[in-house]
PDB file of C-alpha atoms in Angstrom:
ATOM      1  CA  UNK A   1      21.769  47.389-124.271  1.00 57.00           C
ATOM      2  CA  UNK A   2      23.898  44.453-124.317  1.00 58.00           C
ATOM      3  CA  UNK A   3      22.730  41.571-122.314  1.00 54.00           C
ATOM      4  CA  UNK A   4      25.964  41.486-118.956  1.00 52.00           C
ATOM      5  CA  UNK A   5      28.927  39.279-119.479  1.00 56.00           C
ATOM      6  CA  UNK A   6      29.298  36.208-116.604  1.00 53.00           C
ATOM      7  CA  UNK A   7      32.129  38.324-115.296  1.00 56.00           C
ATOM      8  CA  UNK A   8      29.613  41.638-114.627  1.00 54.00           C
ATOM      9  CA  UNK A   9      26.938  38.970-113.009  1.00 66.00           C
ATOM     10  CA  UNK A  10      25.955  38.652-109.776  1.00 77.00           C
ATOM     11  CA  UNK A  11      27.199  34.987-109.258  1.00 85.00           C
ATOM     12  CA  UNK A  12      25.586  32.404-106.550  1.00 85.00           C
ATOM     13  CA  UNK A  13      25.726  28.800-105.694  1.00 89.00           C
ATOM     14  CA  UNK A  14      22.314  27.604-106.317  1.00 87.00           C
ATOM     15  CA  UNK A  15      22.334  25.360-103.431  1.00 87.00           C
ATOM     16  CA  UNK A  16      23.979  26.711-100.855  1.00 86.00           C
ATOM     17  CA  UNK A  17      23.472  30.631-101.663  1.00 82.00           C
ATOM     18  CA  UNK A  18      27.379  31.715-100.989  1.00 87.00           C
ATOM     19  CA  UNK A  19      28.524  34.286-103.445  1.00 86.00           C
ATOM     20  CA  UNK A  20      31.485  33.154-105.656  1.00 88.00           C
ATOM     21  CA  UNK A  21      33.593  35.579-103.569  1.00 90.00           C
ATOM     22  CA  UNK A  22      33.410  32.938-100.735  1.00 92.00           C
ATOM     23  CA  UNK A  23      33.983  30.272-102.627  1.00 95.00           C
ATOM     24  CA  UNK A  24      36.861  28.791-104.134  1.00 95.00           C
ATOM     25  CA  UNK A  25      35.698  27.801-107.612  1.00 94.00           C
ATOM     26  CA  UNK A  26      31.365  28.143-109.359  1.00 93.00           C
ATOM     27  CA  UNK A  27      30.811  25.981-112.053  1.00 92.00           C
ATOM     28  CA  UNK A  28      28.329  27.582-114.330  1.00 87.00           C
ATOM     29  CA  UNK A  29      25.364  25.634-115.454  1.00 84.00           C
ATOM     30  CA  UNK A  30      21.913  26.958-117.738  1.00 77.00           C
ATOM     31  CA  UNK A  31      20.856  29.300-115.395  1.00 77.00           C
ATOM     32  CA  UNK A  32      22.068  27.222-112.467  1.00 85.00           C
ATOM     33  CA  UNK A  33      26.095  27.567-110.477  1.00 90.00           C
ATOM     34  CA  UNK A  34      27.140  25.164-107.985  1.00 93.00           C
ATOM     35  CA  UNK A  35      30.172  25.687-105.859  1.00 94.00           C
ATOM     36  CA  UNK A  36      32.734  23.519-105.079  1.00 96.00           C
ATOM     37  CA  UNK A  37      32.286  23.528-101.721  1.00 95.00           C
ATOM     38  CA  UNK A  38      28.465  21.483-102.968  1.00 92.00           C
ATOM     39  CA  UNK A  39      30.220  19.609-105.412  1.00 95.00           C
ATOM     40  CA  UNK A  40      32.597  18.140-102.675  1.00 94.00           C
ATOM     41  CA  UNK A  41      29.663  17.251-100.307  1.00 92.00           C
ATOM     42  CA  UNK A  42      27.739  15.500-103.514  1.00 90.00           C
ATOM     43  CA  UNK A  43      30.875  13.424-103.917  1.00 92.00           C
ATOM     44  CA  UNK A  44      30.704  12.230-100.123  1.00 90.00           C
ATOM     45  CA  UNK A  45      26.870  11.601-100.408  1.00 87.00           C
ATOM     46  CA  UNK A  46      27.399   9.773-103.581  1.00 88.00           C
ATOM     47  CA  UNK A  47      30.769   8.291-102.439  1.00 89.00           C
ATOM     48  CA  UNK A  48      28.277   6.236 -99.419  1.00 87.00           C
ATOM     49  CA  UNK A  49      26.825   3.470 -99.703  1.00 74.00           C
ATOM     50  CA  UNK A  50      22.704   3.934-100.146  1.00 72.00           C
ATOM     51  CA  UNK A  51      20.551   2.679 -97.519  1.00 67.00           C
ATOM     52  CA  UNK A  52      17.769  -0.010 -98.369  1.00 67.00           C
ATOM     53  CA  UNK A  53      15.434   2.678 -98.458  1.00 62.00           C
ATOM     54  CA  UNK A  54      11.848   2.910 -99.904  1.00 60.00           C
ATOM     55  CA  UNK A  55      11.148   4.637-102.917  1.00 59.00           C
ATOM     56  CA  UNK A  56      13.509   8.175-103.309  1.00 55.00           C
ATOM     57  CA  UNK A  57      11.666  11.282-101.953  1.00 55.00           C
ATOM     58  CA  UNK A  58      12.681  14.291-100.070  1.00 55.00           C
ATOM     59  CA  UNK A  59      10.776  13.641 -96.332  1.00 54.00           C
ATOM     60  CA  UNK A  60      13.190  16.638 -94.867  1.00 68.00           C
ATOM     61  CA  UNK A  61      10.469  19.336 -95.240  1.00 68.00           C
ATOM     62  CA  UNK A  62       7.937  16.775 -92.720  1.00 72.00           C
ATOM     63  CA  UNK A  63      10.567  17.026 -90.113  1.00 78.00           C
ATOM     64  CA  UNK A  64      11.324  20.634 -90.314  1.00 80.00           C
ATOM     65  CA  UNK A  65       9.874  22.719 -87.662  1.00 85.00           C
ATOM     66  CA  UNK A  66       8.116  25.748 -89.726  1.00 88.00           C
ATOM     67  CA  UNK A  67      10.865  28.520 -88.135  1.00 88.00           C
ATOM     68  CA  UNK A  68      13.575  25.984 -90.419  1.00 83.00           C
ATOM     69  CA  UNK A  69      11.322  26.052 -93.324  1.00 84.00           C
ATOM     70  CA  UNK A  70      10.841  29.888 -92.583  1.00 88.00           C
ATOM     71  CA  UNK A  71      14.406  30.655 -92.429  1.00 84.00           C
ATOM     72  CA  UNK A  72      15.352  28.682 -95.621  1.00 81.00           C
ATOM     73  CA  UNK A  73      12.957  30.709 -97.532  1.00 85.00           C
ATOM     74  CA  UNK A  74      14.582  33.743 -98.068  1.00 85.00           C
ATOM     75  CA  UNK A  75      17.942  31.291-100.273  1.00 81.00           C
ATOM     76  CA  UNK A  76      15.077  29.815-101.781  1.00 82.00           C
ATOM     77  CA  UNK A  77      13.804  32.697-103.263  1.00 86.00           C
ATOM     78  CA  UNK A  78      17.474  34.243-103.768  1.00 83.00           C
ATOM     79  CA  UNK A  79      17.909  31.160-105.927  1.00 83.00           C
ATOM     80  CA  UNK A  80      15.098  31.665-107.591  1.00 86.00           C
ATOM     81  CA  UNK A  81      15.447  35.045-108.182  1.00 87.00           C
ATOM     82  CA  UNK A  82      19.458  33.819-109.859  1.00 85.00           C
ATOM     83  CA  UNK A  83      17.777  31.298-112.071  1.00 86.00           C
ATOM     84  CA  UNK A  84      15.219  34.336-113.568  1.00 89.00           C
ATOM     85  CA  UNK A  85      17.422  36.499-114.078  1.00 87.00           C
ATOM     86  CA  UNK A  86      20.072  34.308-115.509  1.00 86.00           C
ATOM     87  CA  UNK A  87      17.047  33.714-118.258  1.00 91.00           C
ATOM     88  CA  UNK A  88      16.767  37.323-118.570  1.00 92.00           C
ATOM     89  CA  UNK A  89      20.128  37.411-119.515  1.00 89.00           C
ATOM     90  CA  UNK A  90      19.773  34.456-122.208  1.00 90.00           C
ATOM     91  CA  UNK A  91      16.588  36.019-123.844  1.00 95.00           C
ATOM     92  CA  UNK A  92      18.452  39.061-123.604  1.00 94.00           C
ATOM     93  CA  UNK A  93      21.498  37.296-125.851  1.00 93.00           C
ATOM     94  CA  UNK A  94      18.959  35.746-127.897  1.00 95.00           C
ATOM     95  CA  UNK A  95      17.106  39.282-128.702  1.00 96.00           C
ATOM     96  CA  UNK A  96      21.130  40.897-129.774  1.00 95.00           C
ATOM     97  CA  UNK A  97      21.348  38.270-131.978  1.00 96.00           C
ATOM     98  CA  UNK A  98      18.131  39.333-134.044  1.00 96.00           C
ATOM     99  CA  UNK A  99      15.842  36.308-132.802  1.00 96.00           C
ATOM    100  CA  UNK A 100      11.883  36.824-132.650  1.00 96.00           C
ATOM    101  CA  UNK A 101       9.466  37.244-129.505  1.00 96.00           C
ATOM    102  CA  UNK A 102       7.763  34.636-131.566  1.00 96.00           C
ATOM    103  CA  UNK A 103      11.241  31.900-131.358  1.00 97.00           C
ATOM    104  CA  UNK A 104      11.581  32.721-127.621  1.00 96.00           C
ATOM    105  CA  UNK A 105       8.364  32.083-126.545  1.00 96.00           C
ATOM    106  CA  UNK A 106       7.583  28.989-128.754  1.00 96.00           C
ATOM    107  CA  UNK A 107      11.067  28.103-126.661  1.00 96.00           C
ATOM    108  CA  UNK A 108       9.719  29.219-123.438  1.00 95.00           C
ATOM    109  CA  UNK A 109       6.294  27.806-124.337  1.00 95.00           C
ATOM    110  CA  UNK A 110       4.351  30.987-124.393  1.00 95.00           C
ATOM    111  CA  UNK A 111       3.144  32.924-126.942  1.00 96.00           C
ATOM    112  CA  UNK A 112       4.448  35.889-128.219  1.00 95.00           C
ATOM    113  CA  UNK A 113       3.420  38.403-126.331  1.00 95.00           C
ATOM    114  CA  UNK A 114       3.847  37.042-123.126  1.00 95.00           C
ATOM    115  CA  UNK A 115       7.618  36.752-123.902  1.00 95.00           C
ATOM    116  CA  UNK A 116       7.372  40.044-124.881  1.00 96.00           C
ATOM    117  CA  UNK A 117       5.702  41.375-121.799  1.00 95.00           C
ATOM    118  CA  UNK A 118       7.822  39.331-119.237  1.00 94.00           C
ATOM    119  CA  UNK A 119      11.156  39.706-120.658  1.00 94.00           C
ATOM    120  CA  UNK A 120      11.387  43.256-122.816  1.00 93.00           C
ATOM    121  CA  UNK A 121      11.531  45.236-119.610  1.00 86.00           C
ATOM    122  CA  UNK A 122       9.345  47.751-121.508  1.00 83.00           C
ATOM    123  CA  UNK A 123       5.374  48.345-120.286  1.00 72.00           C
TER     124      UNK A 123
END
């Protein structure tokens, strides 16, 4: 079986977790998609001037109460669950084209087998 064409995908921003059916435009990345909807909020953030600010880090999660944190998990995992099976897809690609368990997990730094295991869908 052929590995599914970006048109028979189930296509979601990575960051904000809207389907490409509410969005205007996805721009397809390795194994990431960003909407432009994102895209025009990361030109206003980077369109500001940055604060004097200590040394870059991401202090959000400290300030969340834990039902935020809890409610952001499930597009967490969604996004997640887009970027593995995006690889899927690739290894899939890679296996029609004739390349080796061996390649793909040297690529994937695994061995062999676990490439095999984790990927071939077969048990």
């Amino acid at each position: 079986m052929a590995a599914p064409s970006l048109n028979e995908e189930k296509i979601h921003c990575s960051f904000c977790a809207k389907s490409r059916d509410d969005v205007e435009r996805v721009i397809a990345g390795p194994g990431v998609y960003i909407c432009n909807e994102c895209v025009g909020l990361c030109n206003a953030v980077l369109a500001t001037l940055p604060d004097p600010a200590p040394a870059a880090e991401i202090p959000w999660p400290d300030r969340a109460t834990d039902e935020e944190i809890l409610e952001l998990l499930p597009r967490i995992a969604a996004a997640s669950a887009q970027v593995d099976a995006s690889l899927q897809v690739w290894v899939d690609r890679l296996r029609d084209r004739g390349v080796t368990w061996a390649k793909i997990g040297a690529a994937l730094g695994m061995a062999r087998q676990s490439a095999w295991e984790r990927f071939s869908g077969e048990e």
